Amino acid sequence: QVQLVESGGGVVQPGGSLRLSCAASGFTFSRYGMNWVRQAPGKGLESVAFIRYDGTNSYYADSVKGRFTISRDNSKNTVYLQINSPRGEDTAVYYCAKDFHPLVVVPGTLDIWGQGTLVTVSS
Amino acid sequence: QSALTQPASVSGSPGQSITISCTGSASDIGGYDYVSWYRQYPGNGPKLMIFDVSDRPSGVSARFSGSKSGNTASLTISGLQAEDEADYYCSSYTSSGTLVVFGGGTKLTVL
């Protein structure tokens, strides 16, 4: 079945780095844009990054621009989120989510979500 | 502060209908028919319930319906059941950025 499985979360020191991975299965990965959405403890959802289906363009929330990098490897059906210079406010569960419509160049409807991976920024 | 405004909580009794509102602006909800609704149980990832304002993905109960008027979208759940108790989030495409924007979420309590 269609599935997204995140990994790579954990405790990271302020100013450190961490790479999250999201392995996709059950659909033609290379046809869909992918997103990272985070949820701070007890808070709502915040979209932080999107990458086009072919990896040729990406977008970021202002809060992470210049520190986070989204990438994908269509040969491995995997999307990544590189987190550099994290801050306390980056502490959250990070979800990867698939775009509903194929071949779109901006995100819209997110139809499949993973179970999330927790990132805790602490010294 | 979220880009879209939702009530923090709503409640209803089994069998009743409830409506959750989601207010934005002409740059998002009012300008495009790309409003989605998600349900989230504690400790789980969100699940898509409504897309493109009023369409239901395959497998979602017909008790869930969506609508939009001006800058406000609404999710209605009819025939409320205990399993509907969860957090609900709206989202919309927005012309002011290239990422979707979310509402702050509404906690639905089934009395």
Coordinates of N, CA and C in Angstrom, one line a residue:
Chain A
Q1 N 0.8 -1.2 0.0 CA 0.0 0.0 0.0 C 0.9 1.2 0.0
V2 N 0.3 2.4 -0.3 CA 1.0 3.7 -0.3 C 1.5 4.0 1.1
Q3 N 2.8 4.3 1.3 CA 3.3 4.4 2.6 C 4.5 5.4 2.5
L4 N 4.6 6.2 3.6 CA 5.8 7.0 3.8 C 6.3 6.7 5.2
V5 N 7.6 6.5 5.3 CA 8.3 6.2 6.6 C 9.4 7.1 6.8
E6 N 9.3 8.0 7.8 CA 10.4 8.9 8.2 C 11.4 8.3 9.1
S7 N 12.6 8.8 9.1 CA 13.6 8.4 10.0 C 14.7 9.5 10.2
G8 N 15.5 9.3 11.2 CA 16.6 10.3 11.3 C 16.5 11.3 12.4
G9 N 15.3 11.3 13.1 CA 15.1 12.2 14.1 C 15.9 11.9 15.4
G10 N 16.0 12.8 16.3 CA 16.7 12.6 17.5 C 17.0 13.9 18.2
V11 N 18.0 13.9 19.1 CA 18.4 15.1 19.8 C 19.6 15.7 19.1
V12 N 19.5 16.9 18.8 CA 20.6 17.6 18.2 C 20.9 18.9 18.9
Q13 N 22.2 19.3 19.0 CA 22.6 20.5 19.7 C 22.3 21.7 18.9
P14 N 22.0 22.8 19.5 CA 21.9 24.1 18.7 C 23.2 24.3 17.9
G15 N 23.0 24.6 16.7 CA 24.2 24.9 15.8 C 24.7 23.6 15.2
G16 N 24.2 22.4 15.5 CA 24.6 21.2 14.9 C 23.9 20.9 13.6
S17 N 23.8 19.7 13.2 CA 23.1 19.3 12.0 C 22.5 17.9 12.1
L18 N 21.5 17.7 11.2 CA 20.7 16.4 11.3 C 20.1 16.3 9.9
R19 N 20.1 15.0 9.4 CA 19.4 14.8 8.1 C 18.2 13.8 8.4
L20 N 17.1 14.2 8.0 CA 15.9 13.4 8.0 C 15.7 12.7 6.7
S21 N 15.2 11.5 6.7 CA 14.9 10.7 5.5 C 13.4 10.3 5.5
C22 N 12.9 10.2 4.3 CA 11.5 9.7 4.2 C 11.4 8.7 3.0
A23 N 11.2 7.4 3.3 CA 11.2 6.4 2.3 C 9.7 6.2 1.8
A24 N 9.5 6.2 0.5 CA 8.2 6.1 -0.1 C 8.0 4.7 -0.7
S25 N 6.8 4.2 -0.7 CA 6.5 3.0 -1.4 C 5.0 3.0 -1.8
G26 N 4.7 2.2 -2.8 CA 3.3 2.0 -3.2 C 2.8 3.0 -4.2
F27 N 3.7 3.9 -4.7 CA 3.2 4.8 -5.8 C 4.5 5.2 -6.6
T28 N 4.2 5.8 -7.7 CA 5.3 6.2 -8.6 C 5.9 7.5 -8.1
F29 N 6.9 7.4 -7.2 CA 7.5 8.5 -6.5 C 7.9 9.6 -7.4
S30 N 8.5 9.4 -8.5 CA 9.0 10.4 -9.4 C 8.0 11.3 -10.0
R31 N 6.7 11.0 -9.8 CA 5.7 11.8 -10.4 C 5.0 12.8 -9.4
Y32 N 5.5 12.8 -8.2 CA 4.8 13.6 -7.2 C 5.7 14.5 -6.4
G33 N 5.3 15.7 -6.2 CA 6.0 16.6 -5.3 C 5.9 16.1 -3.9
M34 N 6.9 16.5 -3.1 CA 7.0 16.0 -1.7 C 7.2 17.2 -0.8
N35 N 6.6 17.0 0.4 CA 6.7 18.1 1.4 C 7.2 17.6 2.8
W36 N 7.7 18.6 3.5 CA 8.0 18.4 4.9 C 7.1 19.4 5.7
V37 N 6.4 18.8 6.7 CA 5.5 19.6 7.5 C 5.9 19.3 9.0
R38 N 6.0 20.3 9.8 CA 6.4 20.0 11.2 C 5.3 20.5 12.2
Q39 N 5.4 19.9 13.4 CA 4.4 20.2 14.4 C 5.1 20.3 15.7
A40 N 5.2 21.5 16.3 CA 5.9 21.6 17.6 C 5.0 21.0 18.6
P41 N 5.5 20.7 19.8 CA 4.7 20.0 20.8 C 3.5 20.8 21.2
G42 N 2.3 20.2 21.1 CA 1.1 20.9 21.5 C 0.6 22.0 20.5
K43 N 1.3 22.1 19.4 CA 1.0 23.2 18.4 C 0.4 22.6 17.1
G44 N 0.1 23.5 16.2 CA -0.4 23.2 14.9 C 0.6 22.8 13.9
L45 N 0.1 22.6 12.6 CA 1.0 22.2 11.5 C 1.6 23.4 10.8
E46 N 2.9 23.2 10.4 CA 3.6 24.3 9.7 C 4.3 23.6 8.5
S47 N 4.0 24.0 7.3 CA 4.7 23.5 6.2 C 6.1 24.2 6.1
V48 N 7.2 23.4 6.0 CA 8.5 24.0 6.0 C 9.2 23.9 4.7
A49 N 8.9 22.9 3.9 CA 9.6 22.7 2.6 C 8.9 21.9 1.6
F50 N 9.1 22.2 0.3 CA 8.5 21.4 -0.8 C 9.5 21.3 -1.9
I51 N 9.5 20.1 -2.5 CA 10.3 19.9 -3.7 C 9.5 19.3 -4.8
R52 N 9.8 19.9 -6.0 CA 9.1 19.4 -7.2 C 9.3 18.0 -7.5
Y53 N 8.4 17.4 -8.2 CA 8.5 15.9 -8.5 C 9.8 15.5 -9.2
D54 N 10.4 16.4 -10.0 CA 11.7 16.1 -10.6 C 12.9 16.7 -9.9
G55 N 12.7 17.3 -8.8 CA 13.8 17.9 -8.0 C 14.4 19.2 -8.5
T56 N 13.7 19.8 -9.5 CA 14.4 20.9 -10.1 C 14.0 22.3 -9.4
N57 N 13.1 22.2 -8.5 CA 12.8 23.4 -7.7 C 12.3 23.1 -6.3
S58 N 12.5 24.0 -5.4 CA 12.1 23.8 -4.0 C 11.8 25.1 -3.4
Y59 N 10.9 25.0 -2.4 CA 10.5 26.2 -1.6 C 10.6 25.9 -0.1
Y60 N 10.8 27.0 0.6 CA 11.0 26.9 2.0 C 10.2 28.0 2.8
A61 N 9.8 27.7 4.0 CA 9.2 28.7 4.9 C 10.3 29.7 5.3
D62 N 9.9 30.9 5.5 CA 10.9 31.9 5.9 C 11.6 31.5 7.2
S63 N 10.9 30.8 8.1 CA 11.5 30.5 9.3 C 12.7 29.5 9.2
V64 N 12.8 28.8 8.1 CA 13.9 27.8 7.9 C 14.8 28.1 6.7
K65 N 14.5 29.1 5.9 CA 15.2 29.5 4.7 C 16.7 29.7 5.1
G66 N 17.6 29.1 4.3 CA 19.0 29.3 4.5 C 19.6 28.3 5.5
R67 N 18.7 27.6 6.3 CA 19.2 26.6 7.2 C 18.8 25.2 6.9
F68 N 17.7 25.0 6.2 CA 17.1 23.7 5.9 C 17.3 23.5 4.4
T69 N 17.5 22.3 3.9 CA 17.6 21.9 2.5 C 16.8 20.7 2.3
I70 N 15.9 20.7 1.3 CA 15.1 19.6 0.9 C 15.7 19.0 -0.4
S71 N 15.8 17.7 -0.5 CA 16.3 17.1 -1.7 C 15.6 15.7 -1.8
R72 N 15.8 15.1 -3.0 CA 15.2 13.8 -3.3 C 16.1 13.0 -4.2
D73 N 15.9 11.7 -4.0 CA 16.6 10.7 -4.9 C 15.5 9.8 -5.5
N74 N 15.1 10.1 -6.7 CA 14.0 9.3 -7.3 C 14.4 7.9 -7.6
S75 N 15.7 7.6 -7.7 CA 16.1 6.2 -7.8 C 16.0 5.4 -6.6
K76 N 15.9 6.1 -5.4 CA 15.8 5.4 -4.1 C 14.4 5.7 -3.5
N77 N 13.5 6.4 -4.2 CA 12.2 6.7 -3.7 C 12.3 7.4 -2.3
T78 N 13.2 8.3 -2.2 CA 13.4 8.9 -0.9 C 13.6 10.4 -1.0
V79 N 13.0 11.1 0.0 CA 13.1 12.6 0.1 C 13.8 12.8 1.4
Y80 N 14.6 13.9 1.4 CA 15.5 14.2 2.6 C 15.2 15.6 3.1
L81 N 15.5 15.9 4.3 CA 15.5 17.2 4.9 C 16.8 17.4 5.7
Q82 N 17.7 18.2 5.2 CA 18.9 18.5 5.9 C 18.7 19.7 6.8
I83 N 18.9 19.5 8.1 CA 18.7 20.6 9.1 C 20.0 21.1 9.6
N84 N 20.4 22.3 9.3 CA 21.6 22.9 9.8 C 21.3 24.0 10.7
S85 N 22.3 24.2 11.6 CA 22.1 25.3 12.6 C 20.7 25.4 13.3
P86 N 20.3 24.2 13.8 CA 19.0 24.2 14.4 C 18.9 25.1 15.6
R87 N 17.6 25.6 15.9 CA 17.3 26.4 17.0 C 16.3 25.7 17.9
G88 N 16.1 26.2 19.1 CA 15.1 25.6 20.0 C 13.7 25.5 19.3
E89 N 13.4 26.5 18.6 CA 12.1 26.6 18.0 C 11.9 25.6 16.8
D90 N 12.9 24.9 16.5 CA 12.8 23.9 15.5 C 12.4 22.5 16.1
T91 N 12.4 22.4 17.4 CA 11.9 21.2 18.1 C 10.5 20.9 17.6
A92 N 10.3 19.7 17.1 CA 9.0 19.4 16.5 C 9.0 17.9 16.0
V93 N 7.8 17.4 15.8 CA 7.7 16.2 15.0 C 7.6 16.6 13.5
Y94 N 8.5 16.0 12.7 CA 8.6 16.3 11.3 C 7.9 15.2 10.5
Y95 N 6.9 15.6 9.7 CA 6.2 14.7 8.8 C 6.6 14.9 7.4
C96 N 6.8 13.9 6.6 CA 6.8 14.0 5.2 C 5.4 13.7 4.6
A97 N 5.1 14.4 3.5 CA 3.7 14.3 3.0 C 3.8 14.4 1.5
K98 N 3.0 13.6 0.8 CA 2.9 13.5 -0.6 C 1.9 14.4 -1.2
D99 N 2.2 15.0 -2.3 CA 1.2 15.8 -3.0 C 0.1 14.9 -3.6
F100 N -1.1 15.3 -3.6 CA -2.2 14.5 -4.2 C -2.2 14.4 -5.7
H101 N -1.9 15.5 -6.3 CA -1.9 15.6 -7.8 C -0.5 15.4 -8.3
P102 N -0.4 14.6 -9.4 CA 0.9 14.3 -10.0 C 1.4 15.5 -10.8
L103 N 2.7 15.6 -10.9 CA 3.4 16.6 -11.8 C 3.0 18.1 -11.5
V104 N 2.7 18.4 -10.3 CA 2.4 19.8 -10.0 C 3.7 20.5 -9.6
V105 N 3.8 21.8 -9.8 CA 5.0 22.6 -9.5 C 5.0 23.3 -8.2
V106 N 3.8 23.4 -7.6 CA 3.6 24.0 -6.3 C 2.8 23.1 -5.5
P107 N 3.0 23.1 -4.1 CA 2.2 22.1 -3.3 C 0.7 22.6 -3.2
G108 N -0.1 21.6 -2.9 CA -1.5 21.9 -2.7 C -2.1 21.0 -1.7
T109 N -2.8 20.0 -2.2 CA -3.3 18.9 -1.3 C -2.3 17.9 -0.9
L110 N -2.2 17.6 0.4 CA -1.3 16.6 0.8 C -2.1 15.3 1.2
D111 N -2.0 14.2 0.4 CA -2.9 13.1 0.6 C -2.4 12.0 1.4
I112 N -1.1 11.8 1.5 CA -0.5 10.7 2.3 C 0.6 11.3 3.2
W113 N 0.5 11.0 4.5 CA 1.5 11.5 5.5 C 2.2 10.3 6.1
G114 N 3.4 10.5 6.6 CA 4.1 9.5 7.4 C 3.7 9.6 8.8
Q115 N 4.3 8.8 9.7 CA 4.0 8.8 11.1 C 4.8 9.8 11.9
G116 N 5.8 10.4 11.2 CA 6.5 11.5 11.8 C 7.8 11.0 12.5
T117 N 8.8 11.9 12.6 CA 10.0 11.7 13.4 C 10.3 12.9 14.2
L118 N 10.6 12.7 15.5 CA 10.8 13.8 16.5 C 12.2 14.3 16.4
V119 N 12.3 15.6 16.3 CA 13.6 16.3 16.4 C 13.5 17.2 17.6
T120 N 14.5 17.0 18.5 CA 14.6 17.8 19.7 C 15.9 18.6 19.7
V121 N 15.8 19.9 19.7 CA 17.0 20.7 19.7 C 17.3 21.1 21.2
S122 N 18.4 20.6 21.7 CA 18.8 20.8 23.1 C 20.3 20.6 23.3
S123 N 20.8 21.4 24.2 CA 22.2 21.3 24.5 C 22.4 20.3 25.7
Chain B
Q1 N 1.4 32.8 15.1 CA 0.0 33.0 14.6 C -0.2 32.4 13.2
S2 N -1.2 31.6 13.1 CA -1.5 30.9 11.9 C -2.0 31.8 10.8
A3 N -1.8 31.4 9.5 CA -2.3 32.2 8.5 C -3.9 32.1 8.3
L4 N -4.4 31.0 8.7 CA -5.8 30.7 8.6 C -6.4 30.6 10.1
T5 N -7.6 31.1 10.3 CA -8.1 31.1 11.6 C -9.2 30.1 11.8
Q6 N -9.1 29.2 12.8 CA -10.1 28.2 13.2 C -10.4 28.4 14.6
P7 N -11.6 28.0 15.0 CA -11.9 28.0 16.5 C -11.1 27.0 17.2
A8 N -10.7 27.3 18.4 CA -9.8 26.3 19.1 C -10.5 25.0 19.4
S9 N -11.8 25.1 19.7 CA -12.5 23.9 20.0 C -14.0 24.0 19.6
V10 N -14.6 22.8 19.3 CA -16.0 22.7 19.1 C -16.4 21.4 19.8
S11 N -17.7 21.2 20.1 CA -18.2 20.0 20.7 C -19.6 19.7 20.2
G12 N -19.9 18.4 20.3 CA -21.3 18.0 19.9 C -21.6 16.6 20.5
S13 N -22.8 16.3 20.5 CA -23.3 15.0 21.0 C -23.4 14.0 19.9
P14 N -23.3 12.7 20.2 CA -23.4 11.7 19.1 C -24.7 11.9 18.3
G15 N -24.6 11.8 17.0 CA -25.8 11.9 16.2 C -26.0 13.4 15.7
Q16 N -25.4 14.3 16.4 CA -25.6 15.7 15.9 C -24.7 16.1 14.8
S17 N -24.8 17.3 14.2 CA -23.9 17.8 13.2 C -23.2 19.0 13.8
I18 N -21.9 19.1 13.4 CA -21.1 20.2 13.8 C -20.4 20.8 12.6
T19 N -20.1 22.1 12.7 CA -19.4 22.8 11.6 C -18.2 23.5 12.2
I20 N -17.0 23.3 11.5 CA -15.8 24.0 11.9 C -15.5 25.0 10.8
S21 N -15.2 26.2 11.1 CA -14.9 27.3 10.2 C -13.4 27.5 10.0
C22 N -13.1 28.1 8.9 CA -11.7 28.4 8.6 C -11.6 29.6 7.8
T23 N -11.1 30.7 8.4 CA -11.2 32.0 7.8 C -9.8 32.5 7.3
G24 N -9.7 32.9 6.1 CA -8.5 33.4 5.5 C -8.7 34.7 4.9
S25 N -8.1 34.9 3.7 CA -8.2 36.1 3.0 C -8.4 35.9 1.5
A26 N -8.4 37.0 0.7 CA -8.6 36.9 -0.7 C -7.4 36.3 -1.4
S27 N -6.2 36.2 -0.6 CA -5.0 35.7 -1.2 C -4.9 34.2 -1.0
D28 N -5.8 33.6 -0.2 CA -5.8 32.1 -0.1 C -7.2 31.6 -0.3
I29 N -8.0 31.4 0.8 CA -9.3 30.8 0.6 C -10.2 31.5 -0.4
G30 N -10.2 32.8 -0.3 CA -11.1 33.5 -1.1 C -10.7 33.6 -2.6
G31 N -9.5 33.3 -2.9 CA -9.0 33.4 -4.3 C -8.9 32.1 -5.0
Y32 N -8.9 31.0 -4.3 CA -8.7 29.7 -4.9 C -9.6 28.6 -4.3
D33 N -9.9 27.6 -5.1 CA -10.7 26.5 -4.6 C -9.8 25.3 -4.3
Y34 N -8.8 25.6 -3.5 CA -7.8 24.6 -3.1 C -7.7 24.5 -1.6
V35 N -8.9 24.3 -1.0 CA -9.0 24.2 0.5 C -9.0 22.7 0.8
S36 N -8.2 22.3 1.8 CA -8.2 20.9 2.3 C -8.5 20.9 3.7
W37 N -9.0 19.7 4.2 CA -9.2 19.5 5.6 C -8.6 18.2 6.0
Y38 N -8.0 18.2 7.2 CA -7.2 17.0 7.7 C -7.7 16.7 9.1
R39 N -7.8 15.4 9.4 CA -8.1 14.9 10.8 C -6.8 14.3 11.3
Q40 N -6.6 14.6 12.6 CA -5.4 14.1 13.3 C -5.7 13.5 14.7
Y41 N -5.5 12.3 14.9 CA -5.6 11.7 16.2 C -4.3 11.9 16.9
P42 N -4.3 12.0 18.3 CA -3.1 12.1 19.0 C -2.0 11.1 18.7
G43 N -0.8 11.6 18.5 CA 0.3 10.7 18.2 C 0.4 10.1 16.8
N44 N -0.5 10.6 15.9 CA -0.6 10.1 14.5 C -0.4 11.2 13.5
G45 N 0.0 10.9 12.3 CA 0.0 11.9 11.3 C -1.4 12.2 10.8
P46 N -1.5 13.4 10.2 CA -2.8 13.8 9.7 C -3.3 12.9 8.6
K47 N -4.6 12.9 8.4 CA -5.3 12.2 7.3 C -6.2 13.2 6.5
L48 N -6.0 13.1 5.2 CA -6.8 14.0 4.3 C -8.3 13.6 4.4
M49 N -9.2 14.5 4.6 CA -10.6 14.2 4.7 C -11.4 14.9 3.6
I50 N -11.0 16.1 3.2 CA -11.6 16.9 2.1 C -10.5 17.6 1.3
F51 N -10.7 17.7 0.0 CA -9.8 18.5 -0.8 C -10.6 19.3 -1.9
D52 N -9.9 20.3 -2.4 CA -10.6 21.2 -3.4 C -12.0 21.6 -2.9
V53 N -12.0 22.1 -1.7 CA -13.1 22.7 -1.0 C -14.2 21.6 -0.5
S54 N -14.6 20.7 -1.4 CA -15.7 19.9 -1.1 C -15.6 18.4 -1.6
D55 N -14.5 18.0 -2.1 CA -14.3 16.7 -2.6 C -13.8 15.8 -1.5
R56 N -14.3 14.5 -1.5 CA -13.8 13.5 -0.6 C -12.9 12.5 -1.2
P57 N -11.8 12.2 -0.6 CA -10.9 11.1 -1.1 C -11.7 9.8 -1.0
S58 N -11.3 8.8 -1.8 CA -11.9 7.5 -1.7 C -11.7 7.0 -0.3
G59 N -12.8 6.4 0.3 CA -12.8 5.8 1.6 C -13.2 6.7 2.7
V60 N -13.3 8.0 2.5 CA -13.8 9.0 3.5 C -15.3 9.0 3.6
S61 N -15.8 8.9 4.7 CA -17.3 8.8 4.9 C -18.0 10.0 4.4
A62 N -19.2 9.8 3.8 CA -20.0 10.9 3.3 C -20.5 11.8 4.4
R63 N -20.3 11.4 5.7 CA -20.7 12.3 6.8 C -19.8 13.6 6.8
F64 N -18.7 13.5 6.1 CA -17.8 14.7 6.1 C -18.1 15.5 4.8
S65 N -18.3 16.8 4.9 CA -18.6 17.6 3.7 C -17.9 18.9 3.9
G66 N -17.5 19.6 2.8 CA -16.9 20.9 2.9 C -17.6 21.9 2.0
S67 N -17.4 23.2 2.3 CA -18.0 24.2 1.6 C -17.1 25.5 1.7
K68 N -17.4 26.5 0.9 CA -16.7 27.8 1.0 C -17.6 28.9 0.7
S69 N -17.5 30.0 1.4 CA -18.2 31.2 1.1 C -17.2 32.4 1.3
G70 N -16.9 33.1 0.2 CA -16.0 34.2 0.4 C -14.6 33.7 0.9
N71 N -14.2 34.3 2.0 CA -12.8 34.0 2.5 C -12.9 32.9 3.6
T72 N -14.1 32.3 3.8 CA -14.3 31.3 4.9 C -14.7 30.0 4.3
A73 N -13.9 28.9 4.7 CA -14.3 27.6 4.4 C -14.9 26.9 5.6
S74 N -15.6 25.8 5.4 CA -16.3 25.1 6.5 C -16.2 23.6 6.3
L75 N -16.0 22.9 7.4 CA -16.1 21.5 7.4 C -17.3 21.1 8.3
T76 N -18.2 20.3 7.7 CA -19.4 19.8 8.4 C -19.3 18.3 8.6
I77 N -19.5 17.9 9.9 CA -19.5 16.5 10.1 C -20.9 16.2 10.6
S78 N -21.6 15.3 9.9 CA -23.0 15.0 10.3 C -23.0 13.6 11.0
G79 N -24.1 13.3 11.8 CA -24.2 12.0 12.5 C -22.9 11.8 13.3
L80 N -22.6 12.7 14.2 CA -21.4 12.7 14.9 C -21.2 11.3 15.7
Q81 N -20.0 10.8 15.6 CA -19.6 9.5 16.3 C -18.5 9.7 17.2
A82 N -18.3 8.9 18.1 CA -17.2 9.0 19.1 C -15.9 9.0 18.4
E83 N -15.7 8.2 17.3 CA -14.5 8.2 16.6 C -14.1 9.5 15.9
D84 N -15.0 10.4 15.8 CA -14.7 11.7 15.2 C -14.0 12.6 16.1
E85 N -13.9 12.3 17.3 CA -13.1 13.1 18.3 C -11.7 13.1 17.9
A86 N -11.2 14.3 17.5 CA -9.8 14.5 17.0 C -9.5 16.0 16.8
D87 N -8.3 16.3 16.3 CA -8.0 17.6 15.9 C -8.2 17.7 14.4
Y88 N -8.8 18.9 14.0 CA -9.0 19.1 12.5 C -8.3 20.3 12.1
Y89 N -7.6 20.2 10.9 CA -6.9 21.4 10.4 C -7.4 21.7 9.0
C90 N -7.5 22.9 8.7 CA -7.7 23.4 7.3 C -6.4 23.8 6.7
S91 N -6.4 23.8 5.4 CA -5.2 24.3 4.7 C -5.6 24.9 3.3
S92 N -4.8 25.8 2.8 CA -5.2 26.4 1.5 C -3.9 26.7 0.7
Y93 N -4.0 26.7 -0.6 CA -3.0 27.3 -1.5 C -3.1 28.8 -1.2
T94 N -1.9 29.4 -1.3 CA -1.9 30.9 -1.2 C -1.0 31.6 -2.2
S95 N -1.4 32.7 -2.7 CA -0.7 33.4 -3.7 C 0.5 34.2 -3.0
S96 N 0.5 34.3 -1.7 CA 1.6 35.1 -1.0 C 2.8 34.3 -0.8
G97 N 2.8 33.0 -1.1 CA 4.0 32.2 -0.9 C 3.9 31.0 -1.8
T98 N 4.8 30.1 -1.6 CA 4.7 28.9 -2.4 C 4.5 27.6 -1.6
L99 N 4.2 27.8 -0.3 CA 3.9 26.6 0.5 C 2.4 26.8 1.0
V100 N 1.8 25.6 1.2 CA 0.4 25.7 1.7 C 0.4 26.3 3.1
V101 N -0.7 27.0 3.5 CA -0.8 27.5 4.8 C -1.9 26.7 5.5
F102 N -1.7 26.6 6.8 CA -2.6 25.8 7.7 C -3.3 26.7 8.7
G103 N -4.5 26.2 9.1 CA -5.2 26.8 10.2 C -4.5 26.3 11.5
G104 N -4.9 27.0 12.6 CA -4.3 26.6 13.9 C -4.8 25.3 14.5
G105 N -5.9 24.8 13.9 CA -6.4 23.5 14.4 C -7.6 23.7 15.3
T106 N -8.5 22.8 15.2 CA -9.7 22.8 16.1 C -9.9 21.4 16.7
K107 N -10.0 21.4 18.1 CA -10.2 20.2 18.8 C -11.7 19.9 18.9
L108 N -12.1 18.7 18.3 CA -13.5 18.3 18.3 C -13.7 17.3 19.5
T109 N -14.6 17.7 20.4 CA -15.0 16.8 21.5 C -16.4 16.3 21.2
V110 N -16.5 14.9 21.3 CA -17.8 14.3 21.2 C -18.3 14.0 22.6
L111 N -19.3 14.7 23.0 CA -19.8 14.6 24.4 C -20.4 13.3 24.8

